mmCIF file of C-alpha atoms and ligand atoms in Angstrom:
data_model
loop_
_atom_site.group_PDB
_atom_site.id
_atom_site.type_symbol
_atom_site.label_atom_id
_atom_site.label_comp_id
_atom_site.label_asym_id
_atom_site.label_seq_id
_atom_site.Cartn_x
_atom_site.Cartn_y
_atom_site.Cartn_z
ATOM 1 C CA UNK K 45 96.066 56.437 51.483
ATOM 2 C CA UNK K 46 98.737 57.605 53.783
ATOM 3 C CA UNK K 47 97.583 59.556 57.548
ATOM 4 C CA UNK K 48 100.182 61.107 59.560
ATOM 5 C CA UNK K 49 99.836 63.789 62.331
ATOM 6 C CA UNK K 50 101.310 66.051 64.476
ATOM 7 C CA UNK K 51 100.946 67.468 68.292
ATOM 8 C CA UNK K 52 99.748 71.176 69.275
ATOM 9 C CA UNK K 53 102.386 72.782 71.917
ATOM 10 C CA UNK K 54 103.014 74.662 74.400
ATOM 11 C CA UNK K 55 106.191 76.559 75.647
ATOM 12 C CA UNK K 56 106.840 75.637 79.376
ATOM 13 C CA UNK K 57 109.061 78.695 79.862
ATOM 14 C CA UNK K 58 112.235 81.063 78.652
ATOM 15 C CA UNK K 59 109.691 82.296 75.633
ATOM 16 C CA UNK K 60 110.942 85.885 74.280
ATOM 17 C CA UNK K 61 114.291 85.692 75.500
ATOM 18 C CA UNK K 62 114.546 82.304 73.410
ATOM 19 C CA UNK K 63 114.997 84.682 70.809
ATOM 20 C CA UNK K 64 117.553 85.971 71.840
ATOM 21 C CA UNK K 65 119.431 83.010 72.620
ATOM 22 C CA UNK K 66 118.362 82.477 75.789
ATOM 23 C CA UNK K 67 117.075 78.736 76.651
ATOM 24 C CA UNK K 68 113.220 77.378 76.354
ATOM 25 C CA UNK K 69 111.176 74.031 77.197
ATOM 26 C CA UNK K 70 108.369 73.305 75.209
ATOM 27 C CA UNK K 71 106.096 70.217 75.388
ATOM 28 C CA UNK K 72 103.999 68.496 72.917
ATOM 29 C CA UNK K 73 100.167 68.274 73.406
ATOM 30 C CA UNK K 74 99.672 64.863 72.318
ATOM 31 C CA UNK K 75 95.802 64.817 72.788
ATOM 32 C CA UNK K 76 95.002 67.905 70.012
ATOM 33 C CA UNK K 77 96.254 66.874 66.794
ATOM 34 C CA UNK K 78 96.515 68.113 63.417
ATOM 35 C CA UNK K 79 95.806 65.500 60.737
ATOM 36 C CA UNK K 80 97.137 64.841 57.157
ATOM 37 C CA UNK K 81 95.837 62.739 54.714
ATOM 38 C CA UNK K 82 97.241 61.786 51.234
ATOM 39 C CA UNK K 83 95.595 59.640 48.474
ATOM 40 C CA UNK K 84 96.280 59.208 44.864
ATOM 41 C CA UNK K 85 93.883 61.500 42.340
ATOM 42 C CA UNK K 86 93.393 61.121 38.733
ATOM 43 C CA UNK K 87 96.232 61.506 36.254
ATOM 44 C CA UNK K 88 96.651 64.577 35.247
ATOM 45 C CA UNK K 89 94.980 66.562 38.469
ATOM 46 C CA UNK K 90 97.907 67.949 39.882
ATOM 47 C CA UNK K 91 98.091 68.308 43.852
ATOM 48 C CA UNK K 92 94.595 68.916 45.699
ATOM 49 C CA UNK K 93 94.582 70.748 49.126
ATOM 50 C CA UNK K 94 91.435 70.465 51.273
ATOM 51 C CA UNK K 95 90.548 72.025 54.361
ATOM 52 C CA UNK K 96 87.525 70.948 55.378
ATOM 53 C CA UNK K 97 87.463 72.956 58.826
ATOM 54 C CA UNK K 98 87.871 75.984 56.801
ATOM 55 C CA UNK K 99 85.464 74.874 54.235
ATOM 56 C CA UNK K 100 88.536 75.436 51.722
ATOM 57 C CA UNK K 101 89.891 73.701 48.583
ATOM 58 C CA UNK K 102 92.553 74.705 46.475
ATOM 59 C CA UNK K 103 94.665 73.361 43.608
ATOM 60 C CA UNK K 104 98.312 73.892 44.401
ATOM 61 C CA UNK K 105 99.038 75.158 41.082
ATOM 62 C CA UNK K 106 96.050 77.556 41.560
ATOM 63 C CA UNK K 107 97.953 79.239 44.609
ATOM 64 C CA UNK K 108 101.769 79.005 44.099
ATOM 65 C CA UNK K 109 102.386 81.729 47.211
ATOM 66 C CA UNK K 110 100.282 80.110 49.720
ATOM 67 C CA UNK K 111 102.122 78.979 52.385
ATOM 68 C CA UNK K 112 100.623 75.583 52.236
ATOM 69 C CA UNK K 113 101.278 75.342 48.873
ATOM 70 C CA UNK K 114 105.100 76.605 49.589
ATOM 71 C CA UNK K 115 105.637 74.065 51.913
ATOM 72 C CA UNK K 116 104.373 71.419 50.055
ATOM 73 C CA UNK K 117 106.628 72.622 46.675
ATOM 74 C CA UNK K 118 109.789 72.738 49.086
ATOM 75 C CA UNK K 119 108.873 69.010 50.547
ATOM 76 C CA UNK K 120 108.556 67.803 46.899
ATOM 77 C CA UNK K 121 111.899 69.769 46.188
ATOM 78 C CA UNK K 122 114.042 68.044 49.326
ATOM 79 C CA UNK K 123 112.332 64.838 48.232
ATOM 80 C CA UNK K 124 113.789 65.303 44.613
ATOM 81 C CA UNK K 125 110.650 64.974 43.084
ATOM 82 C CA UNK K 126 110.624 67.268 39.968
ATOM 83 C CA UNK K 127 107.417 66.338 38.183
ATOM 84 C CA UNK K 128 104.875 66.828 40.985
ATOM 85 C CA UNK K 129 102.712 63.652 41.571
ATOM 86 C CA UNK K 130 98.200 64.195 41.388
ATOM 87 C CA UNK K 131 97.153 63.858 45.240
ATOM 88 C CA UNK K 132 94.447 64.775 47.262
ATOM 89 C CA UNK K 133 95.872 65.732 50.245
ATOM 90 C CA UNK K 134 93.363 66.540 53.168
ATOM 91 C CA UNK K 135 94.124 68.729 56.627
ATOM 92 C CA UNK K 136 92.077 68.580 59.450
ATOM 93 C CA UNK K 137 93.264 70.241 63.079
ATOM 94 C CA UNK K 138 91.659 70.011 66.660
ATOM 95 C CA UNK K 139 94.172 72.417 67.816
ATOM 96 C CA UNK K 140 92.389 75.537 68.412
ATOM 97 C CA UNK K 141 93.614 78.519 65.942
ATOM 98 C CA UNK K 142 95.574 81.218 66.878
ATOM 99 C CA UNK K 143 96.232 80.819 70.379
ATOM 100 C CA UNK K 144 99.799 79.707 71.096
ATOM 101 C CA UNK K 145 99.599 76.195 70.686
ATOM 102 C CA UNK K 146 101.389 75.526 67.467
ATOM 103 C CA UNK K 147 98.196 75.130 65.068
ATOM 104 C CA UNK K 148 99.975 76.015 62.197
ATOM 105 C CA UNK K 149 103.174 74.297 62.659
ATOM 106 C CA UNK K 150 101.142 71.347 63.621
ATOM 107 C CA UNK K 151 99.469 70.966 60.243
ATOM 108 C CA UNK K 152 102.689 71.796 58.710
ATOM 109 C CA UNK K 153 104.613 68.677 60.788
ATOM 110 C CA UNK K 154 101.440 66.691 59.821
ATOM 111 C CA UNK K 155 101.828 67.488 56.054
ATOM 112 C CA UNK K 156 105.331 66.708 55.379
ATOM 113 C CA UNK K 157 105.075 63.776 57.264
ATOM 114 C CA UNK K 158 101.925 62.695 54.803
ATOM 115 C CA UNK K 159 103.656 63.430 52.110
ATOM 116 C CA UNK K 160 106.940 62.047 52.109
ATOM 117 C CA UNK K 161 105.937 58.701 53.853
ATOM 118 C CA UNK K 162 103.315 58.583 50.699
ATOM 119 C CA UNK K 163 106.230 59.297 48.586
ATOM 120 C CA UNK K 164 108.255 56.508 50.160
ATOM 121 C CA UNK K 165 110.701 58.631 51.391
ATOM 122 C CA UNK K 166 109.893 59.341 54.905
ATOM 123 C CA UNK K 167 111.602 62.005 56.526
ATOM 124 C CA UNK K 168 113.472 62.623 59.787
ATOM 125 C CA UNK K 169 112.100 65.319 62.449
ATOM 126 C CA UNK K 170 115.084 67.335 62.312
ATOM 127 C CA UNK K 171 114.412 67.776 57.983
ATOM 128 C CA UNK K 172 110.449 67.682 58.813
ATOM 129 C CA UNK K 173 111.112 70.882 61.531
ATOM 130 C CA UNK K 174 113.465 72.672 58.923
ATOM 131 C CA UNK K 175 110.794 72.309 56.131
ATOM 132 C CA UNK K 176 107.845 73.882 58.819
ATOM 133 C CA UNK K 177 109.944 76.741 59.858
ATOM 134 C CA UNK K 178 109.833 78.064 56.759
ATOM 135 C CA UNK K 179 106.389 78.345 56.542
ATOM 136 C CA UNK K 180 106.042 79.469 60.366
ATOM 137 C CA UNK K 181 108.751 82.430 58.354
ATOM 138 C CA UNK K 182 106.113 83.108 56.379
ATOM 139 C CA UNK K 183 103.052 84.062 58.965
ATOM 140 C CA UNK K 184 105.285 85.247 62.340
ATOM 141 C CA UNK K 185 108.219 87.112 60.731
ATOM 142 C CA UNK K 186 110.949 85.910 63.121
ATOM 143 C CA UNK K 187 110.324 82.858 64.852
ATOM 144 C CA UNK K 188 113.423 81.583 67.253
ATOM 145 C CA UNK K 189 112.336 77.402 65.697
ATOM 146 C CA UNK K 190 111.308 76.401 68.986
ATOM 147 C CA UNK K 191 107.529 75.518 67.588
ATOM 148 C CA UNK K 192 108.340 74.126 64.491
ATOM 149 C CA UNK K 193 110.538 71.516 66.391
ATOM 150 C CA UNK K 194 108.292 70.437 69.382
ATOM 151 C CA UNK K 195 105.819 69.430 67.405
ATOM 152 C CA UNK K 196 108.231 67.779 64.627
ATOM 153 C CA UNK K 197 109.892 66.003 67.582
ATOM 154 C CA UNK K 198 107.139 65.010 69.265
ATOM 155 C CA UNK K 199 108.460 65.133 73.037
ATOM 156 C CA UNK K 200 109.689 67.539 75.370
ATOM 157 C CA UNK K 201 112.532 69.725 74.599
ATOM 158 C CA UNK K 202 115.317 72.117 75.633
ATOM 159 C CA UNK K 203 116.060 74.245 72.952
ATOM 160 C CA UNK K 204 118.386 76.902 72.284
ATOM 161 C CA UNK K 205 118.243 78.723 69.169
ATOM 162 C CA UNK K 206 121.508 79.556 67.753
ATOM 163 C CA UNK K 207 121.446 83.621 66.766
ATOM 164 C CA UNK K 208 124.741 82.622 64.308
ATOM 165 C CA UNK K 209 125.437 85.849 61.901
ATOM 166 C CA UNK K 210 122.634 85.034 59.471
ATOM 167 C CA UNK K 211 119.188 86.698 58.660
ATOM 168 C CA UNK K 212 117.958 84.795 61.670
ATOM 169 C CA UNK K 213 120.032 87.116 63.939
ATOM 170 C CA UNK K 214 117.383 89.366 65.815
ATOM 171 C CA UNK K 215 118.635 92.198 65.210
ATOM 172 C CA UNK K 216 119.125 92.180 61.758
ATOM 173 C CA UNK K 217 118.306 95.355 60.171
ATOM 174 C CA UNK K 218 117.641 93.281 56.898
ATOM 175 C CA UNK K 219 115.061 90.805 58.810
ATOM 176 C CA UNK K 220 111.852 91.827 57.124
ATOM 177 C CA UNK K 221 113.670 91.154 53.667
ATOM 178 C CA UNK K 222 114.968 88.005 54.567
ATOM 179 C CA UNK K 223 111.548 86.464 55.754
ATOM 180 C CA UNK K 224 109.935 85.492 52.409
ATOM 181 C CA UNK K 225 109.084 81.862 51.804
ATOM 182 C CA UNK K 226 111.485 82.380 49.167
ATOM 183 C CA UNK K 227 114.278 83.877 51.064
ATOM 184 C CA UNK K 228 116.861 80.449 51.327
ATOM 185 C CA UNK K 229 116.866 77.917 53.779
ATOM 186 C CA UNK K 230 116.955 77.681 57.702
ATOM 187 C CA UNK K 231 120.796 77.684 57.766
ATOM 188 C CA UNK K 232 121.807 78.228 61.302
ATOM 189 C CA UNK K 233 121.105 75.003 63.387
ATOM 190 C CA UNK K 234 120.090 75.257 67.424
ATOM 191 C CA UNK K 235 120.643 73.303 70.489
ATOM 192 C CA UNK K 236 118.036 70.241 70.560
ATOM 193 C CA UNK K 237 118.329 68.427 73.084
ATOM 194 C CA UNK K 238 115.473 65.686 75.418
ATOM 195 C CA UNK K 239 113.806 67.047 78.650
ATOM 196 C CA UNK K 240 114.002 64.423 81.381
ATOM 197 C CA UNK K 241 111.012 64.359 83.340
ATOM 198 C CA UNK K 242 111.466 62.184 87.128
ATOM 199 C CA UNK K 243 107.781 63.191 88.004
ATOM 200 C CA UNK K 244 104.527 63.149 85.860
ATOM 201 C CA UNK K 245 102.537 66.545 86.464
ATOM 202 C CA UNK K 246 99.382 67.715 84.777
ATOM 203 C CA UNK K 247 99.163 71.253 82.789
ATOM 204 C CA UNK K 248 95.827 72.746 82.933
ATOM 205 C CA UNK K 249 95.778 75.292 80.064
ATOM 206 C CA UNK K 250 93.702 78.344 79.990
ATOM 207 C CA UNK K 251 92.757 80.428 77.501
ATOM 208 C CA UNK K 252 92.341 84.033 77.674
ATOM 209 C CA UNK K 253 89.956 84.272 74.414
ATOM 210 C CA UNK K 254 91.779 87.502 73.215
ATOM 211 C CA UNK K 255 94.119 87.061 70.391
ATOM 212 C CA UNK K 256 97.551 88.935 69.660
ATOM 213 C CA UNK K 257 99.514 87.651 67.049
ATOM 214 C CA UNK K 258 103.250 86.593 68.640
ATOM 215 C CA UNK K 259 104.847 89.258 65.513
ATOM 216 C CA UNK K 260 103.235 91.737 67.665
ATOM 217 C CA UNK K 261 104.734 91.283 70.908
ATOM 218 C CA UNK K 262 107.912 89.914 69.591
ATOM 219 C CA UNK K 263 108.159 92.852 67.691
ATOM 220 C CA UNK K 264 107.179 95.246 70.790
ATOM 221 C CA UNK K 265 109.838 93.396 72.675
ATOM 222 C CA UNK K 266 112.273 94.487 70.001
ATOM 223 C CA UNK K 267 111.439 97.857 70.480
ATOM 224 C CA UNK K 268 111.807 97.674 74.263
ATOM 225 C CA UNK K 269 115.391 96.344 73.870
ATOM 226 C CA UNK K 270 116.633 98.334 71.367
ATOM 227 C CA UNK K 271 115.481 101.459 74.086
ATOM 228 C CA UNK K 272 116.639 99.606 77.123
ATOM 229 C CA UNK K 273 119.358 97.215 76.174
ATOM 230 C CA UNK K 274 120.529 96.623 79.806
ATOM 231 C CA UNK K 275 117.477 96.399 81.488
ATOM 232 C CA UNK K 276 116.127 93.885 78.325
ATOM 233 C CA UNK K 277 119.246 92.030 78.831
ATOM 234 C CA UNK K 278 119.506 91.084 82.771
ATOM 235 C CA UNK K 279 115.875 90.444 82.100
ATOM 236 C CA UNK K 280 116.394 87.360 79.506
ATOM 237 C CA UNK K 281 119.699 86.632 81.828
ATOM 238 C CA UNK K 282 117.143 86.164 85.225
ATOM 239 C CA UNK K 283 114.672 83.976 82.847
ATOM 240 C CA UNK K 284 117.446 81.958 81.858
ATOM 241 C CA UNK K 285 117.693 81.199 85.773
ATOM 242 C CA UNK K 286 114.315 80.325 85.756
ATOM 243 C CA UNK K 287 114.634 78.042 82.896
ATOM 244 C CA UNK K 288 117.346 76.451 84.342
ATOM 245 C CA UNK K 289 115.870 75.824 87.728
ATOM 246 C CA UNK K 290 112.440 74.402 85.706
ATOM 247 C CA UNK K 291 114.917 72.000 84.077
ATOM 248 C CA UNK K 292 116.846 70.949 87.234
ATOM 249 C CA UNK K 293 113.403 70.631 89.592
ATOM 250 C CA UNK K 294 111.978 68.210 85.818
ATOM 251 C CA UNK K 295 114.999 66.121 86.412
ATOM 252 C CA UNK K 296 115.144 65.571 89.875
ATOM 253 C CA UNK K 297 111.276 65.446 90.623
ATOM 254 C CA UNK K 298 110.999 68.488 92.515
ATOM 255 C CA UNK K 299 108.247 69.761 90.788
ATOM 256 C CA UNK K 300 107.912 72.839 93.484
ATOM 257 C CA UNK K 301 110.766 73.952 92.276
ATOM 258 C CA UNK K 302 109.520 74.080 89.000
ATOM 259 C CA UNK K 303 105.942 75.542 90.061
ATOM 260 C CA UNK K 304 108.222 78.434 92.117
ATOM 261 C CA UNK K 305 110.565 78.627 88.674
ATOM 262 C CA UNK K 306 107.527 78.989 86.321
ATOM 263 C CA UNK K 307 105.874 81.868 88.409
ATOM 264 C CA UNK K 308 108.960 83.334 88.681
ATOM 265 C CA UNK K 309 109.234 83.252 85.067
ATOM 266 C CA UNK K 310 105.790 84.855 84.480
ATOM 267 C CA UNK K 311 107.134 88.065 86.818
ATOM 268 C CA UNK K 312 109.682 88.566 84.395
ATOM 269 C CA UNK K 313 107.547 88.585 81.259
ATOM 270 C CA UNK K 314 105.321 90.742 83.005
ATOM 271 C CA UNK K 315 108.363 92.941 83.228
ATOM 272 C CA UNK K 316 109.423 92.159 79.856
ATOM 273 C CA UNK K 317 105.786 93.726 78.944
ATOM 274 C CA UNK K 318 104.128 90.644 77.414
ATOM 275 C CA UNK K 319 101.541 89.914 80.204
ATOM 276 C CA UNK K 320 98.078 91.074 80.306
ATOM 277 C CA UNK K 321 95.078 91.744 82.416
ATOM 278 C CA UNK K 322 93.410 88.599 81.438
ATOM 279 C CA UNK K 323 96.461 86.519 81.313
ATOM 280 C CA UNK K 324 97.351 88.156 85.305
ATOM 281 C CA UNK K 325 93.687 87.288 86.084
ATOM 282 C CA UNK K 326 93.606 83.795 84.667
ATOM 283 C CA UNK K 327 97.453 83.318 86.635
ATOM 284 C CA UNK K 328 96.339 84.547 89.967
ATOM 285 C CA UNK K 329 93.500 82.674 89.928
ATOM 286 C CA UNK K 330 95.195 79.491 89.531
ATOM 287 C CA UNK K 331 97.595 80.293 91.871
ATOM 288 C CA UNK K 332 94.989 81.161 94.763
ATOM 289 C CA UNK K 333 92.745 77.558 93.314
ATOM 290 C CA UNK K 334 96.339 75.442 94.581
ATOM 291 C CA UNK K 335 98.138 74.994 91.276
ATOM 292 C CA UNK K 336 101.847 75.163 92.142
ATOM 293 C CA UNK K 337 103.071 77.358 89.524
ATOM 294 C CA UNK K 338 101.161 79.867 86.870
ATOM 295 C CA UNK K 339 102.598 81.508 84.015
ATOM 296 C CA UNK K 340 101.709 83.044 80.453
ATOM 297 C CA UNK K 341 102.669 80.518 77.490
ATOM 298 C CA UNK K 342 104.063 82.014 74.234
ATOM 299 C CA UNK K 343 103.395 85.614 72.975
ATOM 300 C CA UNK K 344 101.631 86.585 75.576
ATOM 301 C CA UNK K 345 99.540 89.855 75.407
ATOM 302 C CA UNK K 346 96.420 87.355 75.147
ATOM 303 C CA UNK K 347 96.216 83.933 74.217
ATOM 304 C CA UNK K 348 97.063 81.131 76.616
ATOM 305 C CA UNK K 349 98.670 80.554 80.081
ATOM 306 C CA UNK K 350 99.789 77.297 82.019
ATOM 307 C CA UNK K 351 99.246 76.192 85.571
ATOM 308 C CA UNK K 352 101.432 73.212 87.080
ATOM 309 C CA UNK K 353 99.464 70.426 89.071
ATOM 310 C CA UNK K 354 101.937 68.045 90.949
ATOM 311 C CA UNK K 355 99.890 64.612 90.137
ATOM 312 C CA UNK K 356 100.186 63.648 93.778
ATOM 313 C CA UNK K 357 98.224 66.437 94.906
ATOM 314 C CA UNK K 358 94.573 65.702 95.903
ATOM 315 C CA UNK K 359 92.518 64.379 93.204
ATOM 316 C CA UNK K 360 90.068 67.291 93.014
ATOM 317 C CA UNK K 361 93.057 69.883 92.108
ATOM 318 C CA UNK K 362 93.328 69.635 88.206
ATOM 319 C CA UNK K 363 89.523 70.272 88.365
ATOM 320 C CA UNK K 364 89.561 72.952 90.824
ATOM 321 C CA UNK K 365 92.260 74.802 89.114
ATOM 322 C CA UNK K 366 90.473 74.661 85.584
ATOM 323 C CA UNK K 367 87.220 75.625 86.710
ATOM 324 C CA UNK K 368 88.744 78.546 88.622
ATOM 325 C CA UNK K 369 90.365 79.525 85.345
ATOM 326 C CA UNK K 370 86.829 79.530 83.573
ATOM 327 C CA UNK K 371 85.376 81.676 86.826
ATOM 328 C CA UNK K 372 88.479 83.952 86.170
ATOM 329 C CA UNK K 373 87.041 84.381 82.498
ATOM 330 C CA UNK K 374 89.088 81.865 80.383
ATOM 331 C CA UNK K 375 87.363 81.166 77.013
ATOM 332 C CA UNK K 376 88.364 77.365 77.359
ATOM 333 C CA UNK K 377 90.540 75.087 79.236
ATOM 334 C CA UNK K 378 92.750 71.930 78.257
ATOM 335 C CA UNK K 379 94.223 69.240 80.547
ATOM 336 C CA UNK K 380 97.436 67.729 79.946
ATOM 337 C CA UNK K 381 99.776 65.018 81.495
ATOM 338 C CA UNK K 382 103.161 65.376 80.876
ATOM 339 C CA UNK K 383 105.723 62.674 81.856
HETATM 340 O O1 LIG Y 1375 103.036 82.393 70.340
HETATM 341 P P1 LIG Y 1375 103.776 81.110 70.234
HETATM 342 O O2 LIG Y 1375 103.217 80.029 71.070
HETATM 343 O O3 LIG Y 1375 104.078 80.687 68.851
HETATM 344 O O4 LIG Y 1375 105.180 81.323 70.949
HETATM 345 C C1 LIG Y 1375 106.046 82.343 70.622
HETATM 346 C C2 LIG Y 1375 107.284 82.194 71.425
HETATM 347 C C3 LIG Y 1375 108.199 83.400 71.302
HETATM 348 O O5 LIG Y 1375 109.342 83.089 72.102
HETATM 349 C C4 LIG Y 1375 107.530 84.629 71.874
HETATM 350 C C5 LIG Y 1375 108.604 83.668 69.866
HETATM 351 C C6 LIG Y 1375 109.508 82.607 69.286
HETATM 352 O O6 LIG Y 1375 109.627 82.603 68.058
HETATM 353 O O7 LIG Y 1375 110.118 81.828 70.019
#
């Protein structure tokens, strides 16, 4: 039997403009995992998919469009393997669904991985992140990449997506037609590159409960710009500041700086229109509880936000900052270290 896994995520900040070319951070979760396991079946059984937190089980050839199934075809297909081998291949995830932490590309990372080191042909994070994307095609229309390679790469990164002039570009009027599993591969290749980290901080992560799928808001965004392209685009230029300043305060250790950067970053997407009640609730909150920087992480209109908690500071402060998040009405609450 082969095991392999993959981290949930979280972007640190620059999402939305990130796809428009605009810089983002985003930092693996190493303590929720999704889980793959592959074993050999009996001849003749074809490829087995269980999901026991779903209570699912499919055969492969049973489900040809599934995006599971998709991905797996397309890992079989870069691993040259025509005939395809009789597995049992089982997915398990303690990354909570559907709330900006990279779920889904998580068990996709954690899949190839299984796979191809069961295969004996292991492959690289840069060809397990092009393999995921196409499935995170499949369920969020236009996704800039930056999920798909956090949580292939495993460690914090700067990423840039490169709009190129394929059906990636955002502004393609062809996009919907170009997003099908189907529709080729991820051709246009974006700027990867390590975070450096001087400082170790904690994250506390809140979650706002209410769910809004990211093709929503990216798609409202869209809209937005297309009606106000100056406004939309001095907006992505002044969160590319912020990005920038996150990075510089990461590297030097100055993690005020970043705490001011982040919250700065969270007015903007509040201007941008991708903030919400609960999400400005759950921020303030943190804010007034000591953290040193709040902000929205990912879609935003729901799902998750981030509060920065220098390690230094008094002992008490992660705590104090999660459980004002829970008195502010957050659904649940994660800790992280980072660095
Ligand atoms: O909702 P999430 O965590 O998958 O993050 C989406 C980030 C966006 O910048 C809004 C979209 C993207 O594809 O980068």
């Amino acid at each position: 039997m082969t095991e392999a896994s993959a981290p949930g995520k979280v972007i640190l900040c620059g999402e939305h403009a990130v796809v428009y070319g605009k810089p983002a951070i985003a930092l693996p979760l190493p303590d929720v995992r999704a889980t793959a396991h592959v074993r050999a079946a009996p001849a003749g059984s074809g490829i087995t998919l269980l999901l026991p937190d779903v209570n699912e089980q499919w055969s492969i050839a049973a489900a040809t469009d599934h995006p599971l199934a998709t991905l797996i075809q397309q890992t079989l297909e870069t691993l040259l393997i025509i005939q395809p081998p009789d597995l049992t291949i089982t997915l398990r995830s303690a990354i909570p669904i559907a709330s900006g932490m990279g779920s889904g590309a998580a068990l996709g990372a954690a899949l190839v991985k299984a796979l191809a080191a069961h295969l004996g042909a292991p492959l690289s994070p840069a060809k397990v992140a092009r393999l995921v994307y196409e499935s995170e095609r499949y369920f969020h229309g236009t996704p800039s990449g930056i999920d798909n390679t956090v949580v292939s790469y495993q460690q914090a990164i700067w990423f840039v997506r490169n709009l190129g002039d394929g059906p990636h570009a955002p502004d393609d009027p062809n996009r919907s037609a170009a997003l099908t599993p189907s529709a080729g591969v991820h051709r246009v290749s974006s700027v990867i590159e390590p975070v450096s980290i001087a400082r170790p901080f904690t994250l506390i992560i809140g979650d706002t409960g209410v769910r809004a799928p990211t093709h929503v808001t990216v798609g409202g965004v869209r809209e937005c710009r297309q009606r106000e392209p100056g406004r939309y685009s001095a907006l992505f230029d002044a969160v590319e500041q912020a990005v920038l300043r996150v990075r510089h305060g990461l590297a030097t250790g100055d993690l005020h700086a970043v705490g001011a950067a982040l919250t700065a970053n969270q007015a903007l997407l509040v201007e941008i229109g991708v903030s919400s009640p609960e999400l400005e609730r759950l921020v303030a909150a943190a804010l007034a509880a000591g953290a040193t920087g709040a902000k929205l992480s990912g879609g935003g209109g729901g799902g998750i936000m981030l509060a920065l908690v220098p390690d230094q500071n008094t002992a008490g402060q992660p705590a104090a900052v999660a459980q004002a998040l829970l008195d502010a009405g957050a659904v649940r609450v994660l800790h992280t270290c980072v660095g």
